[in-house]
């Protein structure tokens, strides 16, 4: 099986180790990975801030970059939700505005081929035990767009629970948003920080060593708060835990 | 609400104070979490919740699509049953109509049933200016009124107050309005409720005019429906001689049968009850026409537009008109929980307020232009909404209106509005970002530049970046982007 990796702009620029982990993990599971170089940003930050028209070229670019790939896998619930939920919406709006069907066609062609990493593992590959080893106490924060947008359900937690050596502890109030929210984090910094502070307090209260999520943008916010507070709790993307083995622990 | 609230600071500034108020945060956290958990249990009891939700959405959508027809049918039915229907295009007209109606009775005071529509139009203030005293009779509204406060929640307007604060308000203020609170009043909920009961009883027995809203209006029969928990509403609706109801035009449902859905979904969503203790329904003056002294002898229905028809013209935004004001979205909203209701600068706070106020009032003021951004788009509101309003979708749609401008309907006329103030720099930055992101070559060059300067990454950023670094560290910049790693390891990507 062959997949195209949509690494996302945030991971490309700031969290390459997450992208590398996805490549290692998928290859370990016998999946060949391509990295189409024409990919960039899905446009979510622009779209969610109110710039639909600026998002449109990025929609077309993303759709073109992944044309011909039957499976597009991404380690971000919110970017997957952007493509699956919002791209078709952008296409429909453009059509209604009498601007042709290019956007709608691109969106409907790409959307069903995009999988968030845990969906791909559980639904397509049919695995929950990915052969990982991670001897640490971990608590999992389900990011909102994965949880409510994509309906990832217990997939991430099932994958974590099957990791050898990993002790999964429940995060109280797990379903509550961490307060990142894209540009919300800077447009409403006080509320954003208050939400994040409550989230890291719950995470610290579990006694876990690692706070895990399937979206690095949430972890940038939570990790930033944790490091400012000099907390020993560290953040790690789910892919890095699933990629880790006895021989190759996460960096 | 309109006049006072429009001078409000934008949401982020208003929220800042609330976030720092420890007592308020604790009150809100406790109250919202309690009701949110209870709601989840009450909803989980119904195996067909999803279908009820879909049915509620469908009935409301159908009604809104043919709103004109249903309203005319309602008018005919109410009139046939002995009521009088008035049409108010905006808040001023509605206030004028109600003031005139009260004046005509010769009365100088009215009792009020809890109603969002009358708060929306600022009716109490308008009546006061005309020398008419309006007494709120809902317990929480009474607390807000006595405390000269503003409501901060749709269902529990005094949610920001705790018991001790309520006791203090009762002790200090009740005497100025009527029967004073007992000197030894404690903060036990039963004691507080009893003090309110005695205070209000006096008002009920004296009042000749009542003003209410309605949760639903049935077009086919002309029946008004009010759901409540305390029974105070029932007193107001039955004891006075004249009853005036001010109701938003979107509250109409076509048939009596449609109530079956909402009488299940509304109580479970709002108070987490299987059924609310009091449901009062009346049709005009009823068959007795008030002749035997049973119930009011005059009924006036004031149908309120106040921006609703304009909202209805917007394909994405119109779904906000499905709202049945249950307040479930407030109770699950993490932003509401921290910012409190007052920060929303409207009688409609929380997620529904963030999509309703900028539509009903327009996005011209600082507060209204900031409301669409008062959300992380986490989607918890959409999940609980009993009529499936996709609030995040409307928020993004309204952000577009604020940031880019675009077509809106104002007073029935389609116009193009300009972007709101203060978005020029953002627009330029977004455009620059898009140009960069649309050129992977340039993006790679940018990433390399960043990587080379990574040791220089400051702990605190100047300008708008401060909003991040005031409370959070920046992510550390890696030595190599993923793209460069791939090229180094795997050769040039296809
Ligand atoms: S938007 Fe939905 S959840 Fe919120 S108050 Fe209205 S009906 Fe209730």
Tab-separated table of C-alpha atoms in Angstrom, chain B residues 57-470:
chain	number	residue	atom	x	y	z
B	57	UNK	CA	-34.340	21.443	13.191
B	58	UNK	CA	-36.599	20.415	10.307
B	59	UNK	CA	-39.735	21.983	11.815
B	60	UNK	CA	-37.937	25.236	12.508
B	61	UNK	CA	-36.367	25.345	9.050
B	62	UNK	CA	-39.653	24.676	7.370
B	63	UNK	CA	-41.355	27.360	9.446
B	64	UNK	CA	-38.663	29.919	8.683
B	65	UNK	CA	-38.905	29.174	4.976
B	66	UNK	CA	-42.599	30.055	5.007
B	67	UNK	CA	-42.494	32.493	7.901
B	68	UNK	CA	-44.766	35.057	6.283
B	69	UNK	CA	-47.546	32.530	5.810
B	70	UNK	CA	-47.337	31.142	9.319
B	71	UNK	CA	-47.343	34.589	10.875
B	72	UNK	CA	-50.446	35.651	9.002
B	73	UNK	CA	-52.154	32.455	10.041
B	74	UNK	CA	-51.141	33.120	13.621
B	75	UNK	CA	-52.486	36.655	13.462
B	76	UNK	CA	-55.818	35.414	12.155
B	77	UNK	CA	-56.087	32.751	14.857
B	78	UNK	CA	-55.149	35.099	17.713
B	79	UNK	CA	-57.577	37.725	16.460
B	80	UNK	CA	-60.363	35.178	16.116
B	81	UNK	CA	-59.782	34.166	19.731
B	82	UNK	CA	-60.234	37.724	20.957
B	83	UNK	CA	-56.618	38.898	21.043
B	84	UNK	CA	-55.090	41.885	19.278
B	85	UNK	CA	-51.950	41.529	17.197
B	86	UNK	CA	-49.431	44.342	16.742
B	87	UNK	CA	-46.416	44.276	14.425
B	88	UNK	CA	-43.183	45.942	15.552
B	89	UNK	CA	-40.400	46.389	13.065
B	90	UNK	CA	-37.807	47.316	15.673
B	91	UNK	CA	-37.190	47.841	19.377
B	92	UNK	CA	-38.432	51.421	19.406
B	93	UNK	CA	-41.707	50.527	17.787
B	94	UNK	CA	-42.260	47.595	20.138
B	95	UNK	CA	-41.516	49.735	23.187
B	96	UNK	CA	-43.854	52.448	21.926
B	97	UNK	CA	-46.661	49.945	21.397
B	98	UNK	CA	-46.295	48.402	24.851
B	99	UNK	CA	-46.006	51.789	26.570
B	100	UNK	CA	-49.182	52.998	24.850
B	101	UNK	CA	-51.038	49.823	25.777
B	102	UNK	CA	-50.068	50.148	29.433
B	103	UNK	CA	-50.919	53.854	29.454
B	104	UNK	CA	-54.338	53.071	28.043
B	105	UNK	CA	-55.081	50.941	31.088
B	106	UNK	CA	-54.247	53.865	33.382
B	107	UNK	CA	-51.839	51.676	35.367
B	108	UNK	CA	-48.391	52.780	36.506
B	109	UNK	CA	-46.913	49.359	37.115
B	110	UNK	CA	-46.644	45.986	35.404
B	111	UNK	CA	-45.441	42.552	36.471
B	112	UNK	CA	-43.190	40.688	34.110
B	113	UNK	CA	-42.666	37.093	33.161
B	114	UNK	CA	-39.057	36.302	32.342
B	115	UNK	CA	-38.627	37.156	28.675
B	116	UNK	CA	-35.587	37.539	26.428
B	117	UNK	CA	-37.440	39.569	23.803
B	118	UNK	CA	-38.385	42.334	26.240
B	119	UNK	CA	-34.805	42.488	27.438
B	120	UNK	CA	-33.569	42.623	23.893
B	121	UNK	CA	-35.618	45.756	23.254
B	122	UNK	CA	-34.881	47.330	26.646
B	123	UNK	CA	-38.558	47.446	27.550
B	124	UNK	CA	-38.082	48.008	31.286
B	125	UNK	CA	-36.010	51.112	30.633
B	126	UNK	CA	-38.516	52.402	28.073
B	127	UNK	CA	-41.390	51.893	30.514
B	128	UNK	CA	-39.445	53.556	33.295
B	129	UNK	CA	-38.863	56.581	31.066
B	130	UNK	CA	-42.649	56.730	30.649
B	131	UNK	CA	-43.165	56.605	34.414
B	132	UNK	CA	-44.226	52.961	34.496
B	133	UNK	CA	-42.541	50.550	36.898
B	134	UNK	CA	-41.871	47.028	35.574
B	135	UNK	CA	-41.325	44.338	38.203
B	136	UNK	CA	-39.445	41.220	37.225
B	137	UNK	CA	-40.974	38.155	38.880
B	138	UNK	CA	-38.602	35.396	37.849
B	139	UNK	CA	-36.362	34.775	40.855
B	140	UNK	CA	-33.093	35.235	38.994
B	141	UNK	CA	-34.405	38.258	37.087
B	142	UNK	CA	-35.521	39.722	40.396
B	143	UNK	CA	-31.989	39.334	41.746
B	144	UNK	CA	-30.603	41.099	38.678
B	145	UNK	CA	-33.184	43.874	38.884
B	146	UNK	CA	-32.772	44.461	42.612
B	147	UNK	CA	-28.998	44.438	42.242
B	148	UNK	CA	-29.192	46.973	39.375
B	149	UNK	CA	-27.163	44.448	37.513
B	150	UNK	CA	-27.216	43.027	34.007
B	151	UNK	CA	-28.260	39.458	33.184
B	152	UNK	CA	-25.354	37.167	32.308
B	153	UNK	CA	-27.163	34.010	31.235
B	154	UNK	CA	-30.298	33.284	29.208
B	155	UNK	CA	-31.894	30.943	31.684
B	156	UNK	CA	-30.171	31.881	34.934
B	157	UNK	CA	-29.608	35.632	34.569
B	158	UNK	CA	-27.942	35.826	38.010
B	159	UNK	CA	-25.631	32.871	37.425
B	160	UNK	CA	-22.676	35.129	38.224
B	161	UNK	CA	-23.973	35.629	41.781
B	162	UNK	CA	-23.550	33.225	44.650
B	163	UNK	CA	-25.914	32.745	47.596
B	164	UNK	CA	-24.146	35.159	49.900
B	165	UNK	CA	-24.232	37.893	47.271
B	166	UNK	CA	-27.940	37.264	46.681
B	167	UNK	CA	-28.699	37.503	50.389
B	168	UNK	CA	-26.885	40.843	50.554
B	169	UNK	CA	-28.820	42.182	47.554
B	170	UNK	CA	-32.163	41.088	49.043
B	171	UNK	CA	-31.373	42.635	52.407
B	172	UNK	CA	-30.217	45.916	50.935
B	173	UNK	CA	-32.724	46.389	48.099
B	174	UNK	CA	-36.052	44.628	48.628
B	175	UNK	CA	-37.365	47.316	50.922
B	176	UNK	CA	-36.933	49.985	48.255
B	177	UNK	CA	-39.207	48.103	45.858
B	178	UNK	CA	-41.831	46.651	48.183
B	179	UNK	CA	-41.921	44.191	51.005
B	180	UNK	CA	-38.455	44.149	52.626
B	181	UNK	CA	-36.452	41.016	53.297
B	182	UNK	CA	-36.506	39.744	56.876
B	183	UNK	CA	-33.653	41.181	58.959
B	184	UNK	CA	-32.256	37.782	59.825
B	185	UNK	CA	-32.260	36.525	56.208
B	186	UNK	CA	-29.618	33.850	55.724
B	187	UNK	CA	-28.184	32.444	52.517
B	188	UNK	CA	-30.006	29.120	52.537
B	189	UNK	CA	-31.680	28.717	49.129
B	190	UNK	CA	-35.046	27.957	50.725
B	191	UNK	CA	-34.895	31.051	52.875
B	192	UNK	CA	-33.958	33.180	49.878
B	193	UNK	CA	-36.777	31.721	47.796
B	194	UNK	CA	-39.278	32.364	50.596
B	195	UNK	CA	-38.176	35.986	50.898
B	196	UNK	CA	-38.651	36.395	47.142
B	197	UNK	CA	-42.039	34.679	47.287
B	198	UNK	CA	-43.386	37.029	49.931
B	199	UNK	CA	-41.947	40.052	48.180
B	200	UNK	CA	-43.470	39.043	44.848
B	201	UNK	CA	-46.859	37.917	46.143
B	202	UNK	CA	-47.677	41.495	46.980
B	203	UNK	CA	-46.934	42.492	43.398
B	204	UNK	CA	-48.966	39.689	41.814
B	205	UNK	CA	-52.056	40.456	43.827
B	206	UNK	CA	-51.901	44.150	43.016
B	207	UNK	CA	-50.904	44.032	39.366
B	208	UNK	CA	-53.477	44.806	36.676
B	209	UNK	CA	-51.096	44.467	33.736
B	210	UNK	CA	-48.584	41.755	32.918
B	211	UNK	CA	-45.940	41.641	30.221
B	212	UNK	CA	-44.541	38.349	28.967
B	213	UNK	CA	-42.745	36.737	26.094
B	214	UNK	CA	-43.462	33.241	24.799
B	215	UNK	CA	-41.418	30.165	24.031
B	216	UNK	CA	-43.687	29.141	21.185
B	217	UNK	CA	-46.677	30.452	19.246
B	218	UNK	CA	-48.839	27.964	17.403
B	219	UNK	CA	-49.966	29.351	14.046
B	220	UNK	CA	-52.863	26.981	13.474
B	221	UNK	CA	-54.585	27.705	16.806
B	222	UNK	CA	-53.139	31.047	17.892
B	223	UNK	CA	-51.927	29.469	21.125
B	224	UNK	CA	-49.106	31.023	23.160
B	225	UNK	CA	-46.867	28.722	25.169
B	226	UNK	CA	-44.690	29.631	28.158
B	227	UNK	CA	-42.467	27.085	29.901
B	228	UNK	CA	-41.121	27.840	33.360
B	229	UNK	CA	-40.010	26.286	36.600
B	230	UNK	CA	-41.211	28.580	39.344
B	231	UNK	CA	-44.893	29.234	38.767
B	232	UNK	CA	-44.382	32.973	38.951
B	233	UNK	CA	-44.983	33.149	35.246
B	234	UNK	CA	-48.318	31.397	35.624
B	235	UNK	CA	-49.375	33.997	38.201
B	236	UNK	CA	-48.509	36.819	35.824
B	237	UNK	CA	-50.251	35.139	32.934
B	238	UNK	CA	-53.511	34.518	34.776
B	239	UNK	CA	-54.046	37.107	37.519
B	240	UNK	CA	-53.824	40.514	35.784
B	241	UNK	CA	-56.587	41.981	33.629
B	242	UNK	CA	-54.398	42.906	30.688
B	243	UNK	CA	-51.739	40.640	29.258
B	244	UNK	CA	-49.203	41.907	26.740
B	245	UNK	CA	-46.844	39.415	25.120
B	246	UNK	CA	-43.807	40.543	23.137
B	247	UNK	CA	-42.534	37.699	20.987
B	248	UNK	CA	-39.901	37.399	18.272
B	249	UNK	CA	-41.416	36.383	14.945
B	250	UNK	CA	-39.207	33.284	14.785
B	251	UNK	CA	-41.018	31.735	17.746
B	252	UNK	CA	-43.933	30.555	15.640
B	253	UNK	CA	-44.469	26.862	14.926
B	254	UNK	CA	-47.076	25.681	12.400
B	255	UNK	CA	-49.158	23.207	14.371
B	256	UNK	CA	-49.971	22.112	17.889
B	257	UNK	CA	-48.386	18.744	17.180
B	258	UNK	CA	-45.000	20.373	16.602
B	259	UNK	CA	-44.882	21.174	20.304
B	260	UNK	CA	-44.434	17.493	20.998
B	261	UNK	CA	-40.805	17.790	19.897
B	262	UNK	CA	-39.900	20.958	21.709
B	263	UNK	CA	-41.681	20.132	24.955
B	264	UNK	CA	-39.267	17.207	25.144
B	265	UNK	CA	-36.064	18.880	23.958
B	266	UNK	CA	-36.342	22.280	25.636
B	267	UNK	CA	-36.651	21.264	29.312
B	268	UNK	CA	-33.980	18.585	29.032
B	269	UNK	CA	-31.611	21.013	27.318
B	270	UNK	CA	-32.196	23.966	29.577
B	271	UNK	CA	-32.891	22.826	33.134
B	272	UNK	CA	-32.087	19.136	32.580
B	273	UNK	CA	-35.644	18.284	33.640
B	274	UNK	CA	-37.698	15.637	31.902
B	275	UNK	CA	-40.541	18.068	31.992
B	276	UNK	CA	-40.659	21.600	33.275
B	277	UNK	CA	-42.955	22.151	36.279
B	278	UNK	CA	-45.219	24.758	34.612
B	279	UNK	CA	-46.352	24.958	31.012
B	280	UNK	CA	-48.933	27.678	30.461
B	281	UNK	CA	-50.864	27.823	27.211
B	282	UNK	CA	-53.486	30.348	26.251
B	283	UNK	CA	-55.371	31.122	23.099
B	284	UNK	CA	-56.487	34.712	22.815
B	285	UNK	CA	-58.966	35.258	25.627
B	286	UNK	CA	-60.065	31.640	25.582
B	287	UNK	CA	-63.627	30.431	25.123
B	288	UNK	CA	-64.801	32.361	28.189
B	289	UNK	CA	-63.391	35.592	26.706
B	290	UNK	CA	-62.572	36.647	30.223
B	291	UNK	CA	-66.252	37.326	30.869
B	292	UNK	CA	-66.371	35.257	34.037
B	293	UNK	CA	-63.278	36.995	35.349
B	294	UNK	CA	-61.195	33.947	34.671
B	295	UNK	CA	-57.896	35.072	33.176
B	296	UNK	CA	-57.107	38.376	31.486
B	297	UNK	CA	-59.866	40.283	29.741
B	298	UNK	CA	-57.502	41.817	27.213
B	299	UNK	CA	-54.671	40.132	25.347
B	300	UNK	CA	-52.170	41.875	23.083
B	301	UNK	CA	-49.515	40.123	21.057
B	302	UNK	CA	-46.630	42.284	19.853
B	303	UNK	CA	-44.737	40.489	17.083
B	304	UNK	CA	-41.143	41.651	17.078
B	305	UNK	CA	-38.860	41.728	14.049
B	306	UNK	CA	-35.856	43.812	15.214
B	307	UNK	CA	-33.385	42.413	12.679
B	308	UNK	CA	-34.868	38.945	12.306
B	309	UNK	CA	-36.080	39.319	8.728
B	310	UNK	CA	-32.647	40.624	7.733
B	311	UNK	CA	-31.035	37.652	9.459
B	312	UNK	CA	-33.401	35.341	7.634
B	313	UNK	CA	-32.069	36.646	4.323
B	314	UNK	CA	-28.623	35.223	5.026
B	315	UNK	CA	-28.257	31.632	3.932
B	316	UNK	CA	-25.637	30.643	6.496
B	317	UNK	CA	-26.644	32.945	9.339
B	318	UNK	CA	-30.368	32.240	9.301
B	319	UNK	CA	-30.018	28.964	11.180
B	320	UNK	CA	-29.478	31.035	14.339
B	321	UNK	CA	-33.218	31.794	14.160
B	322	UNK	CA	-33.949	28.161	14.998
B	323	UNK	CA	-32.756	28.869	18.542
B	324	UNK	CA	-35.213	27.963	21.304
B	325	UNK	CA	-33.132	29.768	23.966
B	326	UNK	CA	-32.435	26.676	26.020
B	327	UNK	CA	-28.944	27.931	27.015
B	328	UNK	CA	-27.302	24.512	26.693
B	329	UNK	CA	-24.634	26.075	24.476
B	330	UNK	CA	-23.731	28.569	27.208
B	331	UNK	CA	-23.391	25.857	29.793
B	332	UNK	CA	-20.910	23.820	27.755
B	333	UNK	CA	-18.941	26.737	26.385
B	334	UNK	CA	-15.405	26.943	27.812
B	335	UNK	CA	-15.120	30.572	26.722
B	336	UNK	CA	-18.394	31.571	28.384
B	337	UNK	CA	-17.291	29.777	31.525
B	338	UNK	CA	-14.192	31.973	31.777
B	339	UNK	CA	-15.394	35.238	30.274
B	340	UNK	CA	-18.820	35.347	31.898
B	341	UNK	CA	-21.994	36.597	30.257
B	342	UNK	CA	-21.424	40.329	30.626
B	343	UNK	CA	-18.403	40.300	28.318
B	344	UNK	CA	-20.722	39.513	25.387
B	345	UNK	CA	-22.335	42.940	25.681
B	346	UNK	CA	-25.811	41.667	24.956
B	347	UNK	CA	-28.756	39.988	26.627
B	348	UNK	CA	-27.769	37.018	24.481
B	349	UNK	CA	-24.419	35.847	25.824
B	350	UNK	CA	-22.384	32.755	25.067
B	351	UNK	CA	-22.158	30.991	21.708
B	352	UNK	CA	-25.672	31.838	20.559
B	353	UNK	CA	-25.103	35.472	21.520
B	354	UNK	CA	-21.879	35.533	19.548
B	355	UNK	CA	-23.780	34.607	16.381
B	356	UNK	CA	-27.088	36.358	17.102
B	357	UNK	CA	-26.045	39.821	18.305
B	358	UNK	CA	-23.806	40.640	15.310
B	359	UNK	CA	-26.657	39.611	13.020
B	360	UNK	CA	-29.518	41.371	14.804
B	361	UNK	CA	-27.480	44.498	15.494
B	362	UNK	CA	-24.938	44.422	12.664
B	363	UNK	CA	-21.167	44.342	13.017
B	364	UNK	CA	-20.671	48.087	13.270
B	365	UNK	CA	-19.739	48.406	16.960
B	366	UNK	CA	-16.502	47.242	18.582
B	367	UNK	CA	-18.308	44.626	20.648
B	368	UNK	CA	-20.332	43.224	17.742
B	369	UNK	CA	-17.281	43.051	15.461
B	370	UNK	CA	-15.364	41.135	18.139
B	371	UNK	CA	-18.077	38.604	19.027
B	372	UNK	CA	-17.522	36.256	16.061
B	373	UNK	CA	-13.966	35.791	17.334
B	374	UNK	CA	-15.065	35.002	20.906
B	375	UNK	CA	-14.769	31.269	20.298
B	376	UNK	CA	-12.134	28.609	19.748
B	377	UNK	CA	-14.515	26.850	17.320
B	378	UNK	CA	-14.321	23.797	19.582
B	379	UNK	CA	-17.803	22.728	18.524
B	380	UNK	CA	-19.186	21.828	21.961
B	381	UNK	CA	-22.120	24.230	21.390
B	382	UNK	CA	-23.126	22.567	18.136
B	383	UNK	CA	-23.009	19.151	19.783
B	384	UNK	CA	-25.530	20.038	22.485
B	385	UNK	CA	-27.830	22.326	20.520
B	386	UNK	CA	-31.315	20.734	20.433
B	387	UNK	CA	-32.025	22.312	17.045
B	388	UNK	CA	-28.564	21.566	15.611
B	389	UNK	CA	-27.446	25.118	14.963
B	390	UNK	CA	-23.931	24.880	13.534
B	391	UNK	CA	-22.648	27.791	15.595
B	392	UNK	CA	-18.985	27.378	14.528
B	393	UNK	CA	-20.057	27.596	10.888
B	394	UNK	CA	-21.904	30.860	11.520
B	395	UNK	CA	-18.981	32.232	13.538
B	396	UNK	CA	-16.575	31.676	10.643
B	397	UNK	CA	-19.124	33.152	8.243
B	398	UNK	CA	-19.442	36.275	10.410
B	399	UNK	CA	-15.663	36.528	10.761
B	400	UNK	CA	-15.561	36.786	6.994
B	401	UNK	CA	-18.100	39.585	7.134
B	402	UNK	CA	-16.005	41.430	9.718
B	403	UNK	CA	-12.607	40.840	8.099
B	404	UNK	CA	-13.515	41.152	4.422
B	405	UNK	CA	-16.885	42.848	4.346
B	406	UNK	CA	-19.487	41.492	1.976
B	407	UNK	CA	-23.197	41.332	1.285
B	408	UNK	CA	-25.698	41.760	4.113
B	409	UNK	CA	-29.352	42.679	4.325
B	410	UNK	CA	-30.193	45.776	6.348
B	411	UNK	CA	-33.797	46.897	6.707
B	412	UNK	CA	-34.736	44.619	3.876
B	413	UNK	CA	-32.174	46.017	1.455
B	414	UNK	CA	-29.188	44.036	0.208
B	415	UNK	CA	-26.018	46.090	0.705
B	416	UNK	CA	-22.282	45.431	0.655
B	417	UNK	CA	-20.589	46.354	3.877
B	418	UNK	CA	-16.957	47.312	4.245
B	419	UNK	CA	-14.639	45.387	6.547
B	420	UNK	CA	-14.774	46.403	10.204
B	421	UNK	CA	-12.151	48.790	11.559
B	422	UNK	CA	-8.816	47.451	12.681
B	423	UNK	CA	-8.472	44.599	10.227
B	424	UNK	CA	-6.280	46.348	7.640
B	425	UNK	CA	-2.935	45.152	9.002
B	426	UNK	CA	-4.351	41.675	9.514
B	427	UNK	CA	-5.612	41.561	5.950
B	428	UNK	CA	-2.188	42.501	4.636
B	429	UNK	CA	-0.506	39.896	6.840
B	430	UNK	CA	-2.926	37.179	5.757
B	431	UNK	CA	-2.352	38.050	2.137
B	432	UNK	CA	1.421	37.909	2.606
B	433	UNK	CA	1.120	34.588	4.414
B	434	UNK	CA	-1.008	33.175	1.644
B	435	UNK	CA	1.458	34.270	-1.035
B	436	UNK	CA	4.237	32.567	0.909
B	437	UNK	CA	2.246	29.412	1.575
B	438	UNK	CA	1.209	29.179	-2.038
B	439	UNK	CA	4.891	28.929	-3.087
B	440	UNK	CA	6.568	25.922	-1.465
B	441	UNK	CA	9.941	27.168	-2.753
B	442	UNK	CA	9.540	30.448	-0.901
B	443	UNK	CA	8.172	28.582	2.094
B	444	UNK	CA	11.265	26.402	2.197
B	445	UNK	CA	13.514	29.475	2.003
B	446	UNK	CA	11.550	31.016	4.871
B	447	UNK	CA	11.875	27.860	6.956
B	448	UNK	CA	15.645	27.825	6.373
B	449	UNK	CA	15.922	31.463	7.389
B	450	UNK	CA	14.008	30.677	10.555
B	451	UNK	CA	16.202	27.661	11.267
B	452	UNK	CA	19.350	29.732	10.881
B	453	UNK	CA	18.046	32.318	13.320
B	454	UNK	CA	16.746	29.711	15.769
B	455	UNK	CA	19.265	30.524	18.469
B	456	UNK	CA	17.998	34.096	18.377
B	457	UNK	CA	14.386	33.123	19.127
B	458	UNK	CA	13.340	35.599	21.810
B	459	UNK	CA	11.400	34.647	24.910
B	460	UNK	CA	9.079	37.603	24.535
B	461	UNK	CA	7.839	38.981	21.273
B	462	UNK	CA	7.002	42.628	20.661
B	463	UNK	CA	3.765	43.929	19.115
B	464	UNK	CA	0.888	41.540	18.473
B	465	UNK	CA	3.134	38.543	19.228
B	466	UNK	CA	3.086	39.605	22.876
B	467	UNK	CA	-0.393	38.136	23.113
B	468	UNK	CA	1.293	34.753	22.791
B	469	UNK	CA	4.494	35.262	24.746
B	470	UNK	CA	2.942	37.061	27.726
